[in-house]
């Protein structure tokens, strides 16, 4: 299986258009230790010909321009993108669907809940239902990923992770803001017995998730924030990571500690917010994650499993 990081930043990207935090200033200045990053997405393929995009970011057009393997090869109208899989209905993971509206046939995979959210929003009707097949995936059970012409040689298991409903659907009157099963999922994608785990949004590492990730060969995990109150302390927002549905990296409950004992082969932080010090290659925090065996995803990063 070939895996390419199309985008490694959280919503807003790096630098974020309206942000003058120290990290964004360094990225904007062209500092080589602060590489710009587009919003979170992976491309995967079993054969290098037909590709699946895991989360369709608002930067998808730019990401395709930077990835020759996702560009037209055969017909006058053509794309190697056979399908899209969504981990939630957040704007940074679904807005790129609108980029794919030019009559291209593909299969859109997501939990039933996420597909219902899209269903309820008429802007997504721009994806012609005769050409874009919406395929609800079960939770906790492997099924083949499908291209419009059939199975693509990859199996996918979606599994629920702690999280919340998309921000634009939060209902303050409801417990958990109205979050339902399937609002936030992780993915395990398997090819010839080898698996990739992709969990770009996760509010907590509970026993079920720890058991699932134990011994995984390759994990891309939520690296949104270093510290739970990092955005509040920087004066950039009122929300903590836990309020936003993201477990932080540092601290007793943080992912660095909680995932340390799980014997994961290759651990990569992705969906990294522009305030997170691990984005800066010469920072103390980057050194800490590196020493703990973590990599920080960057746009264009390639892994073959
Ligand atoms: C998140 O990851 O928390 C969301 O992308 C935030 C948002 O919708 O702006
Ligand atoms: Mn996000
Ligand atoms: Zn910033």
Short mmCIF file of C-alpha atoms and ligand atoms in Angstrom, two decimals, residues 10-11 88 90 92-93 246 271, ligand 2:
data_model
loop_
_atom_site.label_atom_id
_atom_site.label_comp_id
_atom_site.label_asym_id
_atom_site.label_seq_id
_atom_site.Cartn_x
_atom_site.Cartn_y
_atom_site.Cartn_z
CA UNK A 10 -5.27 21.03 11.40
CA UNK A 11 -8.13 23.25 10.25
CA UNK A 88 -16.07 13.22 10.42
CA UNK A 90 -15.79 18.88 10.05
CA UNK A 92 -11.56 20.87 7.21
CA UNK A 93 -12.43 17.30 6.17
CA UNK A 246 -8.81 16.76 20.62
CA UNK A 271 -3.76 17.34 11.97
MN1 LIG B 2 -10.04 19.65 12.20
#
